[in-house]
Amino acid sequence: MDRLGEPFGRWIDREVRVSFTFDGVALTGLAGDSIASALLANGITTLSRSFKYHRPRGVFSHGGQEANTLVRVGDEPNVAADRVQLADGMVVASQNVFGSLRYDRAAVLGRLGRFLPVGFYYDAFFKPRGAWRVWQGAIRRLAGLGHVDPAVPRRDFDKVYLFADVVVVGAGLAGMSAALEAAQGGGEVLLLDEEAALGGGLAYGRDDAGHAVVGLVEDAVGRGDLRVMLQATCTGIFEDSWLSVVQGSRLYKIRAQAVVLATGAYGQPMIFRNNDLPGVMLAGAVQRLLRLFGVAPGARAVVATANDHGYEAALDLLDAGIEVACVVDLRPVPPDEACRRAVLDRFVRVLAGQSVWEALGRQKVTGAVIGPTDGQGARERLDCDLIVMSVGYNPVGNLLSHAGGRLTYSEAAGSFAIDAVPAGFFPAGAVNGHHDPDNVAADGALAGWRAARAAGGATDREAPAAPGEPRGGVNHPWPIFEHEKGGEFIDLDEDLQIKDIVDTWRLGYQGIELVKRFSTVGMGPSQGRHGAVATARIVARESGVAVGEVGASTSRPPFRSEKFGVLAGRRFDPVGRTPMHERHLALGAEMMTAGRWLRPAYYGRGLDRSSAISKEVSNVRGNVGLMDVSTLGGLMVRGPEAAAFMERMYCFAYARQPVGKLRYLLMTDMTGVVVDDGIAARLGDQRFYLTTTTTGAEAVYRRMLWHNAQWQMDLDVTHVTAGYAAVNLAGPQARGVLARAGADVDLSPEALPYLGVREGRVGGIAALFARVGFVGELGYEIHVPSDYGEALWDLLMVAGEPDGIAPFGVEAQRVLRLEKGHIIVGQDTDGLTIPQEAALTWAIARKKPYFVGKRSIEIQARDVTRQLVGFVLGDGAAAPKEGHLVIRDGDITGHVTSSAYSPTLAKHIGLAYVAPDQTSAGTEFSIRVDGGELVGAVVAPLPFYDPENARQGM
Amino acid sequence: MRRTPIYRQHVAAGAVFGAVNGMACPLRFGTEKMALPGPVMLADLSALPRSGLKGRDALSWLRGREVRIGGRDNIAYGQEDGSLVARLGPGEVLLLSDLKRRGAVGLRPGDGDQARAYGVPRSSGNIWFYLCGVRGSAVFAKLCAIDLRPEKFPEGAVAQTSVARLNGIIIRHDVGKTVGYHLLADFASAAYLWDVLLDAMVEFGGRVVGLDEILKLEEMSQ
């Protein structure tokens, strides 16, 4: 494991060795290494196999910008080996390999390339009919990158909100300059960067001029003038300057007043035959490996360049003792810059007007074929194991696009350039087309000053000097060299070559967005970082238009891949528990969810469900049961116009509802559809206490506020669901139990009859007593303040002990109310049910001039197409489930909404929608049950139980 | 005796209870002497008196009873008896007792009904937690989208917002020199919210404290 001597290897600690394995082989790296640098230091150049052809792939950008370096680390797939720091004990493995990384059996697909044209899978595997089922398994095994292990233990991810006046994305020279200047404005400044250290390109660049800025930033951080977040990736920008920033397992949601985007520029590759082989690298990757990790990326290099930066990379290689076989300069007449002269001074062969046309080698680069850029003239073969490219840059404009900015191709710059910038955003540095350090720093400072002002910072500070014009000559206009044998890769992630883009265009997909969707160019992990410009150029050539007219496809979040764990984060799912929750658990309740609530389904966890429910039903019918109904929504409507408001909100009549009486509530929306029901207790002339369905409270409350915002009636609506606990004490012994519990109101049928309501106390607890009949027995709903809920429960359970009181759950209640023929809104109604269909016309006060939904109900009453009826099943018939269809002559006429065995009636009963001509008692109809069998049912009059209503009126 | 909905969590955590306002209130946790103030402390103050009033004339009705309420919404106005009256809107207030329960904030059902000032059952409808310490706002940053840092959310500020997807009322109210926040939220979701807060506090070394420890903070500053 040889390393270059200092000053190379800035980020590594040569004294601290780190052990890890790669594909089962024990290896050693150094503290500070990336996984990729450690692998290269161990002589491993192939890190993965490509997506489609399983070609060997190695370090290309060393910036985590493409799929080349994706490996599995432990149980985590798709880890970018060139972004993640090596850790002791890491178990690293290659992905997408059949056999071994070196001998991948699936590499045979590369030889079948001509039979696998772009988009071949759109129609190749779907004929004949049913073929996809055969192909699917094989294709899914071959495609994709990495595997998710469903057995991976749970890990903690969370989300945090952050706030700053100015956020600077990118801590290179431009970003640091911007942050320092913005901090002078006095506001909160947050500087963030993906890397583990400040500096961006300064960290590995040859120019030392900007290094002092790192120290200034560190000083500013020390003084508390600004905050820095490293290894923090801004993955997206959303409405109102909302930045999503991922740092480790945490997603930060950052709100900023102003944002400086100092996101830099991506080095662009040359397009030539076999340009994907391990050993072909961008100049930035080579400099990172040398300066940050002290790793020699090769022993003999060919450098292809069209700007100074290629010469600087060549000088770095020479400084590191690596032979540079040749520098080929794509420009016919390169300018006489100092760095070029420096290379020449070191007796390196420099050729102008030449390029690399082909990389040689199978597993990695073993040579390069160079020749004139115009394709004319002889080509030359050079032995080398490293091909370095520096032919231009493209601005990292992704985040700007997320924010609403736009980039268009600039013929002058030879790259995309920012064309429109949204308010509150300030691009700076290389993303703005600046590459000269002085310009970069000046542009950053100016952006920081502007951002501080936009964020309301100090306005008296003088603006920094504007940068000079961006220096040209950085980007080559056409670094694409088509080979007669093909194999020039435009998108390494998707294994797309020049011919694939051309074929896409020729197939008729002639817009850049269509090219992207058909060919999938730019849809891999690199998201077009290296392929977008070349694709636009090829499409422009085929179209015969300028590149600027082709444009670029839209960039959308996320900027980098995000883990599912980060997206899921710390989930917040509020759960509602009634005050008696612990009592239910202690009594062995099997809990169920109802909206946000947890409710007892039945008592007898682990016992037979049906018999447990039947037992609870029988106890209510013959004895007395206690049910927790605290989850019912609670609303107070109070004020001089409370009754008039009720008249408008609900279908029934309330203006003359006597104080001390209950009345059924039926709510419809403006289309006449049933949306909720409940009970109104009139506690005073101007005071109503209402219940709603368990899941309907919030919606009803919202409806009331919404309507009264328009009506401006003199009343107040208060949502008090959580303020009160409630129970339903039901059964023939209920009165005695309540009396023993210490109710201080007269419970006699004369004093508190069915549908009566009284305020009083029970066991000293202030309570509301309401005579209800939902389950069809003598029953009291008792409402008390929530903090007394458990005490009330205990009180009644003790008082009911002599009568054999037992709790009953939601399931028993469903059976009880079904026996009584009462509907449940949401179960026996759907999003289209009008009252006439659900046999609820009795709950409509027709003489009222208005209530919400009245007009719609009247219109729809003329054409009712279904009606809810009760039914009984014949003996031995298979029990239908809720949702099973009512069938007549092969047509659907309705469906079952409730279905249960009635232990009271000893038969199976239910509710179902049927056609209007099927509603007469005794009418037989068919229900299609599981397996397609048709079972016979007979319409029965409702209620099934106690049709005289004698029991609830006891 | 009334119980806070997270009574059993307090029992499991070793709470020492005392009767406060007719409710079993955790006064301290464990048998050891009370520790020095930590970076984050969480207390369940649900035993303390509180109430609410809303309606067109709620504010004037209270002002007629010499309750001091200023002209701005989302501000908690301190009263002479140490209680707080948080103005939630033009027609709604929340009344919180002081920690020593000197404040007379009890409203009976029906109080003010004739004057268009209607009682809200805050005592049984809302749990009342108190989160304090130098990292208190950092805990909230994991649960809530509002910037609650002390320099941005001053003493007396009120935020009616979503806390871990639950409607909550947050009131900045320092105890002595310790930055603190009252948090009132749905009574039925108390266990959920308590667990969420405990989880969010872990990374800051947060701990659960009782009413006595909060009172001690107050004493330490005097």
XYZ file of C-alpha atoms in Angstrom, chain A residues 55-385:
331
model
C -18.541 -3.562 -18.003
C -15.843 -2.966 -15.406
C -16.038 0.469 -13.839
C -13.729 2.396 -11.548
C -13.156 5.840 -10.107
C -14.232 8.463 -12.627
C -14.944 11.727 -10.777
C -14.171 10.813 -7.179
C -17.047 13.070 -6.331
C -19.858 10.579 -5.886
C -21.300 11.781 -9.125
C -21.980 8.533 -10.960
C -22.824 4.894 -10.365
C -19.275 3.669 -10.976
C -18.334 3.609 -7.322
C -21.528 2.243 -5.796
C -20.751 -0.607 -3.434
C -22.446 -2.416 -0.632
C -21.209 -1.585 2.861
C -22.471 -4.022 5.452
C -26.187 -4.288 4.840
C -26.453 -0.961 3.061
C -26.525 -1.035 -0.741
C -25.512 1.731 -3.138
C -22.948 3.469 -1.000
C -20.793 5.831 -3.052
C -17.292 4.592 -2.304
C -15.819 7.905 -3.383
C -17.937 9.915 -0.948
C -17.974 7.764 2.138
C -15.065 7.719 4.517
C -13.447 4.390 5.292
C -14.109 3.031 8.769
C -12.463 0.262 10.676
C -14.137 -3.088 10.199
C -16.108 -2.055 7.143
C -17.338 -4.959 5.062
C -17.409 -3.672 1.517
C -18.723 -5.668 -1.403
C -19.224 -5.079 -5.091
C -22.732 -4.993 -6.561
C -24.459 -6.081 -9.735
C -21.981 -8.901 -10.281
C -22.616 -12.469 -11.428
C -19.613 -14.485 -10.391
C -16.828 -12.194 -9.317
C -16.032 -8.568 -9.922
C -13.159 -9.562 -12.162
C -14.954 -12.361 -13.980
C -18.566 -11.291 -14.254
C -20.539 -13.820 -16.289
C -23.071 -11.185 -17.248
C -20.327 -9.281 -19.085
C -21.338 -11.389 -22.071
C -24.171 -8.891 -22.494
C -21.571 -6.425 -23.706
C -20.970 -8.618 -26.740
C -24.704 -8.728 -27.400
C -24.934 -4.963 -27.427
C -26.043 -4.755 -31.016
C -29.067 -6.912 -30.147
C -29.930 -4.730 -27.214
C -30.599 -1.351 -28.804
C -31.826 1.598 -26.823
C -35.354 1.077 -25.561
C -35.328 -2.583 -26.595
C -37.219 -3.550 -23.487
C -40.220 -1.406 -24.365
C -41.538 -4.013 -26.751
C -39.127 -6.933 -26.742
C -40.548 -8.758 -23.756
C -44.252 -8.167 -24.109
C -44.996 -10.359 -27.097
C -46.552 -12.826 -27.324
C -49.121 -12.022 -24.687
C -47.983 -13.224 -21.290
C -44.301 -13.180 -22.215
C -43.543 -10.492 -19.647
C -44.366 -12.889 -16.844
C -41.662 -15.204 -18.136
C -39.075 -12.495 -18.673
C -39.788 -10.434 -15.611
C -37.879 -12.550 -13.128
C -34.724 -12.757 -15.215
C -34.749 -9.074 -16.061
C -35.282 -8.030 -12.490
C -32.327 -10.161 -11.442
C -30.103 -8.614 -14.089
C -31.230 -5.027 -13.710
C -30.962 -2.647 -10.826
C -28.148 -1.757 -8.546
C -27.744 -3.424 -5.199
C -30.281 -5.256 -3.117
C -32.274 -4.067 -0.170
C -32.192 -6.488 2.704
C -35.639 -6.499 4.284
C -34.176 -7.980 7.460
C -32.021 -4.938 8.122
C -32.598 -3.852 11.700
C -34.441 -0.620 12.345
C -32.260 2.465 12.415
C -32.966 5.914 13.655
C -33.518 8.689 11.167
C -35.054 11.984 12.033
C -35.856 15.456 10.812
C -34.952 18.806 12.260
C -36.010 22.329 11.366
C -33.296 24.947 11.031
C -33.477 28.640 10.336
C -31.004 31.118 8.925
C -31.077 34.509 7.328
C -28.604 33.511 4.656
C -27.771 29.970 3.631
C -24.708 29.453 1.473
C -24.641 26.143 -0.368
C -21.092 25.147 -1.207
C -18.012 25.936 0.846
C -15.545 26.423 -1.967
C -13.831 29.732 -2.569
C -17.011 31.405 -3.793
C -19.159 30.027 -0.964
C -16.687 30.914 1.736
C -16.286 34.429 0.347
C -20.049 34.803 0.240
C -20.490 33.543 3.792
C -17.832 35.874 5.164
C -19.351 38.859 3.443
C -22.930 37.915 4.406
C -21.871 37.516 8.037
C -20.799 41.150 7.990
C -24.456 42.007 7.509
C -25.174 40.893 11.032
C -27.666 38.155 10.220
C -27.449 34.452 10.821
C -25.386 32.797 8.116
C -25.206 29.081 7.527
C -22.530 27.683 5.235
C -22.931 24.069 4.172
C -20.983 21.673 2.016
C -21.049 18.038 1.024
C -17.395 17.494 1.769
C -15.820 16.767 5.129
C -13.679 19.898 4.956
C -13.961 23.477 3.861
C -12.448 24.615 0.619
C -14.154 22.778 -2.216
C -11.745 22.759 -5.134
C -9.122 24.610 -3.073
C -8.556 21.439 -1.099
C -7.084 19.625 -4.048
C -6.385 22.363 -6.573
C -2.911 23.536 -7.476
C -3.703 27.154 -6.771
C -2.891 28.064 -3.163
C -4.186 31.622 -3.423
C -7.511 30.941 -1.763
C -6.355 28.775 1.116
C -6.209 31.712 3.527
C -9.968 32.065 3.159
C -10.441 28.734 4.939
C -8.709 30.206 7.965
C -10.923 33.293 7.859
C -14.017 31.123 7.827
C -12.758 29.068 10.733
C -12.089 32.265 12.655
C -15.589 33.520 11.894
C -17.049 30.248 13.103
C -15.007 30.548 16.270
C -16.416 34.012 16.883
C -19.935 32.743 16.300
C -20.391 34.932 13.235
C -21.433 32.058 11.070
C -22.256 28.406 11.292
C -20.811 25.651 9.124
C -22.334 22.268 8.364
C -20.046 19.817 6.597
C -20.946 16.497 4.973
C -24.330 18.117 4.536
C -25.956 17.800 1.131
C -28.652 20.144 -0.039
C -30.858 17.727 -1.949
C -33.606 20.084 -2.966
C -35.071 23.566 -2.835
C -38.793 23.959 -2.480
C -41.382 26.708 -2.031
C -40.502 29.707 0.097
C -36.760 28.978 0.212
C -37.243 25.673 1.976
C -34.032 23.676 1.647
C -33.819 19.974 2.316
C -30.368 19.163 3.632
C -29.244 15.661 4.501
C -26.456 15.154 6.985
C -25.916 11.573 8.025
C -29.196 10.078 9.084
C -30.867 13.423 9.627
C -32.901 15.547 7.263
C -32.730 19.241 8.015
C -35.577 21.398 6.831
C -33.990 24.794 6.521
C -35.852 28.036 6.033
C -33.733 30.838 4.659
C -34.392 34.433 3.821
C -31.800 34.359 1.072
C -29.714 31.619 -0.497
C -26.296 31.816 -2.112
C -25.723 28.956 -4.515
C -21.997 28.418 -4.774
C -22.449 24.931 -6.095
C -19.545 24.916 -8.515
C -19.292 23.143 -11.837
C -18.924 19.562 -12.933
C -15.866 18.567 -14.896
C -17.086 17.214 -18.208
C -15.759 14.049 -19.802
C -14.494 13.516 -23.302
C -16.511 11.115 -25.353
C -14.312 8.511 -27.057
C -14.240 4.757 -27.490
C -13.975 2.857 -24.197
C -14.029 6.086 -22.212
C -15.663 4.139 -19.395
C -12.702 1.850 -18.615
C -11.179 1.985 -15.136
C -8.240 4.329 -15.498
C -10.130 6.981 -17.440
C -10.625 9.833 -14.994
C -11.587 13.452 -14.829
C -8.715 15.737 -13.855
C -10.508 16.613 -10.619
C -10.566 12.954 -9.604
C -6.843 12.612 -10.225
C -6.052 15.714 -8.198
C -8.313 14.576 -5.344
C -6.595 11.192 -5.206
C -3.167 12.783 -5.231
C -3.603 15.730 -2.907
C -6.255 14.491 -0.482
C -5.348 10.817 -0.193
C -1.783 10.486 -1.441
C -2.850 7.789 -3.874
C -1.250 7.457 -7.277
C -4.086 6.744 -9.722
C -1.675 5.262 -12.268
C 1.948 4.881 -13.240
C 1.899 6.354 -16.754
C -0.640 8.913 -17.832
C -1.968 10.500 -20.977
C -3.589 13.846 -20.293
C -6.211 15.169 -22.690
C -7.074 18.790 -22.149
C -8.559 21.920 -23.574
C -7.723 24.300 -20.735
C -5.158 25.159 -18.068
C -6.576 22.688 -15.608
C -5.388 19.714 -17.604
C -1.855 21.105 -17.543
C -2.160 21.640 -13.788
C -3.212 18.018 -13.372
C -0.237 16.988 -15.475
C 2.067 19.026 -13.244
C 0.532 17.400 -10.176
C 1.207 13.974 -11.675
C 4.766 14.956 -12.423
C 5.223 16.320 -8.923
C 3.982 13.004 -7.596
C 6.567 11.167 -9.672
C 4.072 9.766 -12.128
C 5.162 9.640 -15.726
C 3.132 11.701 -18.177
C 3.473 10.035 -21.532
C 1.836 12.857 -23.399
C -0.419 15.857 -23.065
C -2.819 16.089 -25.979
C -4.400 19.505 -26.298
C -7.644 19.558 -28.246
C -7.084 23.160 -29.215
C -5.261 23.602 -32.517
C -3.305 26.532 -31.136
C -3.163 26.451 -27.349
C -2.534 29.785 -25.641
C 0.909 30.231 -24.239
C -0.073 29.970 -20.594
C 2.399 29.548 -17.744
C 1.190 26.097 -16.795
C 1.643 24.876 -20.356
C 5.143 26.232 -20.411
C 5.814 24.548 -17.079
C 4.808 21.195 -18.524
C 6.977 21.732 -21.558
C 9.838 22.718 -19.265
C 9.594 19.248 -17.725
C 10.194 17.661 -21.092
C 6.715 16.309 -21.458
C 5.478 15.696 -24.970
C 2.644 18.128 -25.730
C 0.562 17.770 -28.882
C -1.838 20.420 -30.103
C -4.971 19.706 -32.107
C -4.965 16.127 -30.921
C -7.227 14.028 -28.814
C -7.669 10.585 -27.374
C -9.748 8.475 -29.754
C -9.758 5.206 -27.888
C -8.831 3.700 -24.544
C -7.283 0.265 -24.819
C -7.646 -2.581 -22.364
C -10.279 -5.018 -21.112
C -10.284 -4.760 -17.314
C -8.607 -1.377 -17.172
C -6.705 1.060 -19.301
C -3.554 -0.355 -20.811
C -3.093 2.228 -23.522
C -4.532 5.118 -25.465
C -4.947 5.826 -29.142
C -4.406 9.479 -29.906
C -4.777 11.393 -33.112
C -5.808 14.674 -34.711
C -9.133 16.022 -33.490
C -10.480 16.325 -37.034
C -10.054 12.591 -37.532
C -7.688 13.151 -40.393
C -4.181 11.810 -40.246
C -2.411 9.011 -38.472
C -3.242 7.859 -35.017
C -0.736 6.784 -32.475
C -0.887 4.147 -29.779
C 0.587 4.985 -26.377
C 1.078 2.659 -23.441
C -0.486 4.052 -20.293
C -2.710 3.026 -17.387
